[in-house]
PDB file of C-alpha atoms in Angstrom:
ATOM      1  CA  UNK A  28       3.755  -5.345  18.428  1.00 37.00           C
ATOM      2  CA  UNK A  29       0.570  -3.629  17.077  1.00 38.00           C
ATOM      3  CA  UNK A  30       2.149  -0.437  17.754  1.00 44.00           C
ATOM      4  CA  UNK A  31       4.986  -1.515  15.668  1.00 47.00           C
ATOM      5  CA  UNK A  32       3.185  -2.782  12.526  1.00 46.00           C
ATOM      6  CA  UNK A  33       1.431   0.796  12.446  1.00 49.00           C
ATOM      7  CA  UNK A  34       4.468   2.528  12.078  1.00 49.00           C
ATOM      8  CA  UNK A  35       5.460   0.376   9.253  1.00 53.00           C
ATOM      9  CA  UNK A  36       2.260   1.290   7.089  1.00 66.00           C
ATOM     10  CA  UNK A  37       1.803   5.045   8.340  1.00 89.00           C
ATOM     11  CA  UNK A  38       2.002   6.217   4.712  1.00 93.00           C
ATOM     12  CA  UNK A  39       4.705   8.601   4.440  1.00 96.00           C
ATOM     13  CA  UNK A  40       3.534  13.073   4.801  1.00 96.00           C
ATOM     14  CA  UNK A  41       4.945  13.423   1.493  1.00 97.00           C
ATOM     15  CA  UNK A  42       2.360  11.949  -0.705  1.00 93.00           C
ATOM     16  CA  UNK A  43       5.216   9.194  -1.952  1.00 93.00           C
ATOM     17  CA  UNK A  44       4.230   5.271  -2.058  1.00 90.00           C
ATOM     18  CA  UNK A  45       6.353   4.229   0.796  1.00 94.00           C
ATOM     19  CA  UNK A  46       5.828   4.311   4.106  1.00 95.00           C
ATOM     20  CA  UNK A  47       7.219   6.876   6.511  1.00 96.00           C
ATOM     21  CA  UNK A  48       9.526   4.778   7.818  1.00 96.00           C
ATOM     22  CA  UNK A  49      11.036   3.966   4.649  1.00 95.00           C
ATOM     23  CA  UNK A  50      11.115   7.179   3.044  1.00 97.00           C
ATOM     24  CA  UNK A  51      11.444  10.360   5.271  1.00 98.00           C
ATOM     25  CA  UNK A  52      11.770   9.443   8.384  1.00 97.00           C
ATOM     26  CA  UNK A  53      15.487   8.138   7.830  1.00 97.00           C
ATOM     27  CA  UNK A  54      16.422  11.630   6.268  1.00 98.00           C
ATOM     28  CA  UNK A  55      14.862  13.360   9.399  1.00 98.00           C
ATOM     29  CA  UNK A  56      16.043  10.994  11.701  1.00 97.00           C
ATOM     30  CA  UNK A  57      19.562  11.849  10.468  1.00 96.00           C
ATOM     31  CA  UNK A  58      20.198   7.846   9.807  1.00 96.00           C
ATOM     32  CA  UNK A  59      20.790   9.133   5.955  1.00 95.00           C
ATOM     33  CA  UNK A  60      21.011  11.665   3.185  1.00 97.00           C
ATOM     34  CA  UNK A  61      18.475  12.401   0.798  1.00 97.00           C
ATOM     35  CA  UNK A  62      20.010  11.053  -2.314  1.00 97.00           C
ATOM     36  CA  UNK A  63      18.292  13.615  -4.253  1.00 98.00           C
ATOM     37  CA  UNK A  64      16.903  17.295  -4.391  1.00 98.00           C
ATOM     38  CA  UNK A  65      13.077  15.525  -4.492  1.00 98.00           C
ATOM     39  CA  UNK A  66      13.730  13.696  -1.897  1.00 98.00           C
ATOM     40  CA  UNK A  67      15.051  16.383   0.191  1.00 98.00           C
ATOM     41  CA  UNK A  68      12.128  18.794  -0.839  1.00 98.00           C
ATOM     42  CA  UNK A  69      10.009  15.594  -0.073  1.00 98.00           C
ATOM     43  CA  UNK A  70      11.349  15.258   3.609  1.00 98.00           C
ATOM     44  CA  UNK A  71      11.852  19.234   4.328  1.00 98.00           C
ATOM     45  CA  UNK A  72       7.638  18.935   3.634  1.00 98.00           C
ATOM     46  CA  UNK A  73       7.500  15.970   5.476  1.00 98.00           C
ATOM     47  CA  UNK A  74       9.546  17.905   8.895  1.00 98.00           C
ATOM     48  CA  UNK A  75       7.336  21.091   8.358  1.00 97.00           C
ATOM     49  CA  UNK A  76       4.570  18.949   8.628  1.00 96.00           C
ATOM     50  CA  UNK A  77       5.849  16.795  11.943  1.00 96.00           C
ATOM     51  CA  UNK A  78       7.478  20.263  13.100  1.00 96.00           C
ATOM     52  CA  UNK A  79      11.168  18.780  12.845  1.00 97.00           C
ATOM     53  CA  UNK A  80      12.692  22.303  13.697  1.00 97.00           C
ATOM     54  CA  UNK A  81      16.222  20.783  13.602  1.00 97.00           C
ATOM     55  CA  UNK A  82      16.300  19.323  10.857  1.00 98.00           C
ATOM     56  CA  UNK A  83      14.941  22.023   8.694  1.00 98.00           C
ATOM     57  CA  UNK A  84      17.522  24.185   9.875  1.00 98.00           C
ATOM     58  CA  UNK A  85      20.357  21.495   9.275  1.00 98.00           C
ATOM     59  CA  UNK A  86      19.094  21.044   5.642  1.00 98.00           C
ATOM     60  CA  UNK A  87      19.270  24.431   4.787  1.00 98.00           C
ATOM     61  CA  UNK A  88      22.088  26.110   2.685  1.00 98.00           C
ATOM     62  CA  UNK A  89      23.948  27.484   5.748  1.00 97.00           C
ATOM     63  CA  UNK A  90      25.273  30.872   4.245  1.00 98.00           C
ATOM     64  CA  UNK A  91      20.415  31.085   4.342  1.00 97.00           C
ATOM     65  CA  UNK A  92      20.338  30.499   7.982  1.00 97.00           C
ATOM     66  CA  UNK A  93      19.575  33.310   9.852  1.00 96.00           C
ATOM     67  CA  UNK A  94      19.290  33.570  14.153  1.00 96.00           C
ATOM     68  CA  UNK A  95      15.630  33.638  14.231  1.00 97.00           C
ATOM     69  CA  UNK A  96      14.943  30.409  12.285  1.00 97.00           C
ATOM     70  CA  UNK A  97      13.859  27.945  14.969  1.00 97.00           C
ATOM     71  CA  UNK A  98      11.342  30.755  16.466  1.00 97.00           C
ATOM     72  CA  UNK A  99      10.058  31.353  13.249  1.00 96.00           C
ATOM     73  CA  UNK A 100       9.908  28.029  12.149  1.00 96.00           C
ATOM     74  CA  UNK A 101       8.465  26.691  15.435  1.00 96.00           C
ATOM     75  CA  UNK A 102       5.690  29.325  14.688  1.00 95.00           C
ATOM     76  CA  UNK A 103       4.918  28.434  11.414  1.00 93.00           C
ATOM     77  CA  UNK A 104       4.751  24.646  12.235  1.00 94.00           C
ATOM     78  CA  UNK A 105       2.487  24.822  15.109  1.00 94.00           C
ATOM     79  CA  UNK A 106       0.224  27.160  12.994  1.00 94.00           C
ATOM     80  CA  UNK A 107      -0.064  24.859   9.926  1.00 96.00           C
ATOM     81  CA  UNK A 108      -1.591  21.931   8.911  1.00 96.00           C
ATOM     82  CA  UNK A 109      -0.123  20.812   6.176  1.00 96.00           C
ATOM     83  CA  UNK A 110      -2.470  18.366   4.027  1.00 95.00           C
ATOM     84  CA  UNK A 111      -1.112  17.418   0.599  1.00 96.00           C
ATOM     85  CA  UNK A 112       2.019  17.520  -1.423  1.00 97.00           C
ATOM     86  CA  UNK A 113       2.368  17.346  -5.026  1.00 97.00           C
ATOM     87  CA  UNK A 114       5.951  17.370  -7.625  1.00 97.00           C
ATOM     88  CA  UNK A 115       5.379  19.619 -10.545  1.00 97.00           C
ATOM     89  CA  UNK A 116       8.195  19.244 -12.241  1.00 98.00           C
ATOM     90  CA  UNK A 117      11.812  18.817 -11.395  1.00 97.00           C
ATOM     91  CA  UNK A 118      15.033  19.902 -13.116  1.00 98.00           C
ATOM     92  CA  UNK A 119      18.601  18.115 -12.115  1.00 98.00           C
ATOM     93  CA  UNK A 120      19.257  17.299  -8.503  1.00 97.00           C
ATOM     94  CA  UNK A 121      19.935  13.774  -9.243  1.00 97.00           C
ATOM     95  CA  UNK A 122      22.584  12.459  -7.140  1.00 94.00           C
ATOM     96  CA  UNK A 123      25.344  13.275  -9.333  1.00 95.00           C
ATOM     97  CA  UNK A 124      24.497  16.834 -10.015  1.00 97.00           C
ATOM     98  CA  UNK A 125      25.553  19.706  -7.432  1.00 97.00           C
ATOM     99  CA  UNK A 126      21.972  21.768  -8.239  1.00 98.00           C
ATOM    100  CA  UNK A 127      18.434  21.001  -9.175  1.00 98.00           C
ATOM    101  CA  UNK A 128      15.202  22.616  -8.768  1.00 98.00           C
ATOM    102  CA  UNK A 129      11.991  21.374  -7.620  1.00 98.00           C
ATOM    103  CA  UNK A 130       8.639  22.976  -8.324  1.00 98.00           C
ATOM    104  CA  UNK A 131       5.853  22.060  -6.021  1.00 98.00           C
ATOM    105  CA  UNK A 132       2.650  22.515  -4.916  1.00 98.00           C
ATOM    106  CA  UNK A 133       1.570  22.204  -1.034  1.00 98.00           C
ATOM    107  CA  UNK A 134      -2.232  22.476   0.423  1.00 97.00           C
ATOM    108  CA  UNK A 135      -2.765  23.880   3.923  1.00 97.00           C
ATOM    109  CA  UNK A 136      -5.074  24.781   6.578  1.00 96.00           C
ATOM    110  CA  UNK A 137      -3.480  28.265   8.576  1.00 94.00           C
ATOM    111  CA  UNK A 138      -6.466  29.239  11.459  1.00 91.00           C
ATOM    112  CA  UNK A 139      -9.455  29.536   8.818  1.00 93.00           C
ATOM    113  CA  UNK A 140      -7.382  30.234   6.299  1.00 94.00           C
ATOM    114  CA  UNK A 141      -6.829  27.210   3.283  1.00 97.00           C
ATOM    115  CA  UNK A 142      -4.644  27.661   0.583  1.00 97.00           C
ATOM    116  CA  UNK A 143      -1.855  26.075  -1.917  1.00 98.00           C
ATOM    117  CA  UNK A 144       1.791  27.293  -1.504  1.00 97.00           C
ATOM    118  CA  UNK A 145       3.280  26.890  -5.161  1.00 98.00           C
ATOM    119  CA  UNK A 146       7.043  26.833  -4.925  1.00 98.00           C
ATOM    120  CA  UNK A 147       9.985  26.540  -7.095  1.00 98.00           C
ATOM    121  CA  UNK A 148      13.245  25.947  -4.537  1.00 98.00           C
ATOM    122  CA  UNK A 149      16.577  25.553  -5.740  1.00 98.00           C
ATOM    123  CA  UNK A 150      19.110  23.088  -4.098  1.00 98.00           C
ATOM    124  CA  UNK A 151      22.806  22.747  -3.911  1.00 98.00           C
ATOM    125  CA  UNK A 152      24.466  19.216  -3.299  1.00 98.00           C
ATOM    126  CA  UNK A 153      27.421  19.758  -1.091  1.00 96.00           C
ATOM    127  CA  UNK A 154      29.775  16.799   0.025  1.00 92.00           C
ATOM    128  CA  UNK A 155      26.913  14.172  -0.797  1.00 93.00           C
ATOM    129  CA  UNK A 156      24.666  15.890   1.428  1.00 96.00           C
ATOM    130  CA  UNK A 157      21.813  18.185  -0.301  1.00 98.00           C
ATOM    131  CA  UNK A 158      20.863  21.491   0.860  1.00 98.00           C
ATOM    132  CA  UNK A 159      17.579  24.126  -0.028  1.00 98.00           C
ATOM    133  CA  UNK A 160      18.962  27.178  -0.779  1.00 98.00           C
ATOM    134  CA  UNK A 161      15.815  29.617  -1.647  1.00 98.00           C
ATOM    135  CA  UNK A 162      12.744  29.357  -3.426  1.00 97.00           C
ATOM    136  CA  UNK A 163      10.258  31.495  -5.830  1.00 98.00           C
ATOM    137  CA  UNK A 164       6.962  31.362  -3.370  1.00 97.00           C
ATOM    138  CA  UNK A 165       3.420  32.279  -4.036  1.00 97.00           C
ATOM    139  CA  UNK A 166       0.443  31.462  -1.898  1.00 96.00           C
ATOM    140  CA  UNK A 167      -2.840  30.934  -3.235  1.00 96.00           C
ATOM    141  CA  UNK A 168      -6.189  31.203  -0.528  1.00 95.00           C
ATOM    142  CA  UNK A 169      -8.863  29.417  -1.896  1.00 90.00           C
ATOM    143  CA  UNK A 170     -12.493  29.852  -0.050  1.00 67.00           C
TER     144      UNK A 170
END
């Protein structure tokens, strides 16, 4: 039962104030859609950080998927350690818009490497469900 009251108070990857279990583990768990383009930025961080290969495949834009995805992704995901998430500033992707974009910023650890990824992805809402479709990347290594 211990176990179990854990799980409820594991704070959620994505720096939000719920728990995991009531914020991204649903979307990655496939028991629901993101109802927004945050909250599918929020759990795509949340699966690179828990290495949910699957689903970042199934939430991206699928005209962007590409054969070598799940080697490349289950590369980058056993390399990084992602530490911190934070929204700069969003535009649309509410639930009753088809596009929105996200800018965020994202701390990790690569081998002895540290550094921010700052990203601005764009999203497309397709038959309720949410999907990334690219992104403006840079990557900052701080000492």
């Amino acid at each position: 039962m211990l176990h179990d009251q854990e799980a409820v108070c594991k704070a959620c990857p994505c720096g939000s104030t719920q728990p995991f279990n009531l914020c991204c583990e649903p979307l990655i768990g496939g028991k629901k859609n993101a109802a927004t383009a945050e909250a599918l930025m929020r759990s795509r961080y949340t699966a690179f950080s828990l290495g949910a290969i699957d689903y970042l495949i199934d939430t991206t834009a699928p005209e962007m998927r590409r054969p070598d995805d799940a080697a490349v992704l289950n590369e980058q995901t056993k390399a990084t350690i992602w530490s911190s998430l934070r929204v700069v500033a969003k535009q649309a992707g509410e639930n009753d818009d088809t596009n929105g974009t996200v800018e965020f910023k994202a701390s990790f650890t690569a081998g002895d490497e540290t550094g921010v990824l700052h990203e601005t992805s764009r999203f497309r809402q397709d038959g309720g469900q949410w999907f990334y479709v690219d992104g403006d990347v840079e990557v900052m290594l701080t000492d």
